[in-house]
PDB file of C-alpha atoms in Angstrom:
ATOM      1  CA  GLN A   1       0.000   0.000   0.000  1.00 90.00           C
ATOM      2  CA  VAL A   2       1.004   3.601  -0.676  1.00 93.00           C
ATOM      3  CA  GLN A   3      -0.380   6.565   1.217  1.00 95.00           C
ATOM      4  CA  LEU A   4      -0.513  10.019  -0.363  1.00 96.00           C
ATOM      5  CA  LEU A   5      -0.822  13.215   1.670  1.00 94.00           C
ATOM      6  CA  GLU A   6      -1.713  16.323  -0.298  1.00 94.00           C
ATOM      7  CA  SER A   7      -1.590  19.963   0.693  1.00 93.00           C
ATOM      8  CA  GLY A   8      -1.562  23.427  -0.819  1.00 94.00           C
ATOM      9  CA  GLY A   9      -4.935  24.053  -2.434  1.00 92.00           C
ATOM     10  CA  GLY A  10      -6.981  27.187  -1.903  1.00 96.00           C
ATOM     11  CA  LEU A  11      -8.548  30.263  -3.421  1.00 97.00           C
ATOM     12  CA  VAL A  12      -6.508  32.542  -5.664  1.00 97.00           C
ATOM     13  CA  GLN A  13      -7.231  35.370  -8.063  1.00 98.00           C
ATOM     14  CA  PRO A  14      -6.694  34.954 -11.810  1.00 98.00           C
ATOM     15  CA  GLY A  15      -3.023  35.343 -12.637  1.00 97.00           C
ATOM     16  CA  GLY A  16      -1.996  34.189  -9.180  1.00 97.00           C
ATOM     17  CA  SER A  17       0.070  31.227  -8.039  1.00 98.00           C
ATOM     18  CA  LEU A  18      -0.311  28.181  -5.826  1.00 98.00           C
ATOM     19  CA  ARG A  19       1.934  25.267  -5.002  1.00 98.00           C
ATOM     20  CA  LEU A  20       0.571  21.796  -4.359  1.00 98.00           C
ATOM     21  CA  SER A  21       2.521  19.139  -2.477  1.00 97.00           C
ATOM     22  CA  CYS A  22       2.033  15.380  -2.329  1.00 97.00           C
ATOM     23  CA  ALA A  23       4.062  13.182  -0.005  1.00 95.00           C
ATOM     24  CA  ALA A  24       4.082   9.441  -0.646  1.00 94.00           C
ATOM     25  CA  SER A  25       4.771   6.890   2.056  1.00 92.00           C
ATOM     26  CA  GLY A  26       4.515   3.143   2.425  1.00 91.00           C
ATOM     27  CA  ARG A  27       5.672   0.583  -0.128  1.00 88.00           C
ATOM     28  CA  ILE A  28       7.398   2.822  -2.680  1.00 85.00           C
ATOM     29  CA  PHE A  29       9.040   1.064  -5.600  1.00 84.00           C
ATOM     30  CA  SER A  30      12.304   2.309  -7.085  1.00 80.00           C
ATOM     31  CA  VAL A  31      10.629   2.909 -10.465  1.00 79.00           C
ATOM     32  CA  TYR A  32       7.402   4.870 -10.411  1.00 89.00           C
ATOM     33  CA  SER A  33       5.630   7.973 -11.563  1.00 94.00           C
ATOM     34  CA  MET A  34       3.703  10.521  -9.548  1.00 95.00           C
ATOM     35  CA  GLY A  35       1.676  13.480 -10.532  1.00 96.00           C
ATOM     36  CA  TRP A  36      -1.636  15.216 -10.620  1.00 97.00           C
ATOM     37  CA  TYR A  37      -5.021  14.826 -12.209  1.00 97.00           C
ATOM     38  CA  ARG A  38      -7.857  17.288 -11.827  1.00 98.00           C
ATOM     39  CA  GLN A  39     -11.620  17.144 -12.048  1.00 97.00           C
ATOM     40  CA  ALA A  40     -13.866  20.146 -12.527  1.00 96.00           C
ATOM     41  CA  PRO A  41     -17.606  19.997 -11.784  1.00 91.00           C
ATOM     42  CA  GLY A  42     -19.446  18.136 -14.516  1.00 93.00           C
ATOM     43  CA  LYS A  43     -16.242  17.136 -16.292  1.00 95.00           C
ATOM     44  CA  GLN A  44     -14.115  14.019 -16.488  1.00 96.00           C
ATOM     45  CA  ARG A  45     -10.913  13.678 -14.556  1.00 95.00           C
ATOM     46  CA  GLU A  46      -7.976  14.773 -16.679  1.00 97.00           C
ATOM     47  CA  ALA A  47      -4.225  14.420 -16.399  1.00 97.00           C
ATOM     48  CA  VAL A  48      -2.339  17.593 -15.540  1.00 98.00           C
ATOM     49  CA  ALA A  49       1.315  16.688 -15.028  1.00 98.00           C
ATOM     50  CA  SER A  50       3.454  13.750 -14.001  1.00 97.00           C
ATOM     51  CA  ILE A  51       7.058  13.023 -13.178  1.00 96.00           C
ATOM     52  CA  THR A  52       8.923   9.743 -13.095  1.00 92.00           C
ATOM     53  CA  SER A  53      11.409   8.469 -10.531  1.00 90.00           C
ATOM     54  CA  ASN A  54      14.180   9.502 -12.948  1.00 91.00           C
ATOM     55  CA  ASP A  55      12.684  13.018 -13.176  1.00 91.00           C
ATOM     56  CA  ARG A  56      11.101  12.842 -16.614  1.00 95.00           C
ATOM     57  CA  ALA A  57       8.178  15.286 -16.613  1.00 97.00           C
ATOM     58  CA  ASN A  58       5.075  15.425 -18.764  1.00 97.00           C
ATOM     59  CA  TYR A  59       2.395  18.120 -18.977  1.00 98.00           C
ATOM     60  CA  SER A  60      -1.001  18.510 -20.525  1.00 97.00           C
ATOM     61  CA  GLU A  61      -1.163  21.111 -23.275  1.00 97.00           C
ATOM     62  CA  SER A  62      -3.512  23.250 -21.197  1.00 96.00           C
ATOM     63  CA  VAL A  63      -0.917  23.827 -18.441  1.00 97.00           C
ATOM     64  CA  LYS A  64       2.355  23.643 -20.355  1.00 97.00           C
ATOM     65  CA  GLY A  65       4.418  26.777 -19.710  1.00 97.00           C
ATOM     66  CA  ARG A  66       2.406  27.719 -16.618  1.00 98.00           C
ATOM     67  CA  PHE A  67       2.763  24.717 -14.303  1.00 98.00           C
ATOM     68  CA  THR A  68       5.986  23.057 -13.187  1.00 98.00           C
ATOM     69  CA  ILE A  69       6.206  19.652 -11.553  1.00 97.00           C
ATOM     70  CA  SER A  70       9.216  18.671  -9.470  1.00 96.00           C
ATOM     71  CA  ARG A  71      10.225  15.920  -7.096  1.00 93.00           C
ATOM     72  CA  ASP A  72      12.254  15.670  -3.910  1.00 92.00           C
ATOM     73  CA  LYS A  73      12.619  12.008  -2.954  1.00 89.00           C
ATOM     74  CA  ASN A  74       9.031  10.796  -2.552  1.00 91.00           C
ATOM     75  CA  THR A  75       7.380  14.223  -2.434  1.00 94.00           C
ATOM     76  CA  VAL A  76       6.059  15.817  -5.586  1.00 95.00           C
ATOM     77  CA  TYR A  77       5.334  19.487  -6.035  1.00 97.00           C
ATOM     78  CA  LEU A  78       3.176  21.274  -8.577  1.00 98.00           C
ATOM     79  CA  GLN A  79       3.986  24.957  -8.932  1.00 98.00           C
ATOM     80  CA  MET A  80       1.042  26.630 -10.643  1.00 98.00           C
ATOM     81  CA  ASN A  81       1.577  30.109 -12.056  1.00 98.00           C
ATOM     82  CA  GLY A  82      -0.643  32.253 -14.227  1.00 98.00           C
ATOM     83  CA  LEU A  83      -3.749  30.548 -12.897  1.00 98.00           C
ATOM     84  CA  LYS A  84      -6.948  30.889 -14.887  1.00 97.00           C
ATOM     85  CA  PRO A  85     -10.583  30.370 -13.855  1.00 97.00           C
ATOM     86  CA  GLU A  86     -10.631  27.223 -15.998  1.00 96.00           C
ATOM     87  CA  ASP A  87      -7.965  25.729 -13.724  1.00 97.00           C
ATOM     88  CA  THR A  88     -10.591  25.536 -10.980  1.00 97.00           C
ATOM     89  CA  ALA A  89     -10.971  21.895  -9.990  1.00 98.00           C
ATOM     90  CA  VAL A  90     -10.244  19.300  -7.365  1.00 97.00           C
ATOM     91  CA  TYR A  91      -6.649  18.229  -7.871  1.00 98.00           C
ATOM     92  CA  TYR A  92      -5.772  14.612  -7.116  1.00 97.00           C
ATOM     93  CA  CYS A  93      -2.286  13.345  -6.542  1.00 97.00           C
ATOM     94  CA  HIS A  94      -1.518   9.895  -7.920  1.00 96.00           C
ATOM     95  CA  TYR A  95       1.237   7.349  -7.574  1.00 95.00           C
ATOM     96  CA  ARG A  96       1.761   4.686 -10.217  1.00 93.00           C
ATOM     97  CA  GLY A  97       4.050   1.763  -9.460  1.00 91.00           C
ATOM     98  CA  VAL A  98       2.782  -1.785  -9.797  1.00 87.00           C
ATOM     99  CA  LYS A  99      -0.605  -0.367  -8.788  1.00 90.00           C
ATOM    100  CA  MET A 100      -2.101   3.091  -8.879  1.00 93.00           C
ATOM    101  CA  PHE A 101      -2.999   4.994  -5.732  1.00 95.00           C
ATOM    102  CA  TRP A 102      -4.823   8.287  -5.286  1.00 96.00           C
ATOM    103  CA  GLY A 103      -4.775  11.101  -2.776  1.00 95.00           C
ATOM    104  CA  GLN A 104      -7.916  12.510  -1.224  1.00 95.00           C
ATOM    105  CA  GLY A 105      -7.953  15.588  -3.448  1.00 95.00           C
ATOM    106  CA  THR A 106      -7.430  19.272  -2.777  1.00 96.00           C
ATOM    107  CA  GLN A 107      -9.623  22.089  -4.051  1.00 97.00           C
ATOM    108  CA  VAL A 108      -8.133  24.813  -6.226  1.00 98.00           C
ATOM    109  CA  THR A 109     -10.412  27.748  -6.965  1.00 98.00           C
ATOM    110  CA  VAL A 110      -9.387  30.566  -9.288  1.00 97.00           C
ATOM    111  CA  SER A 111     -11.787  33.469  -9.020  1.00 96.00           C
ATOM    112  CA  ALA A 112     -11.834  37.224  -8.735  1.00 95.00           C
TER     113      ALA A 112
END
């Protein structure tokens, strides 16, 4: 089992910044990926960004150039700059090793 502890969501004005954190603990494999999905009301969950255990990062087109994912051991960070109202969603951390695990989700609201 892998446990994921998320933090860092909140309310921010358009153009602002937030940083999300996700700490993984438990049975962590040496080769894995971690990252973030998000789900807005009435929409499907979508991938935002991910990073592998050898620090290879991937981003969705909608956040490329605005969001940066990084990793420090088993903690992953998502620095979100230039936030837009359409970034409003619940953000879920995930860990993918042999199995996939999810965090509880953290709300990000971008509104004036």
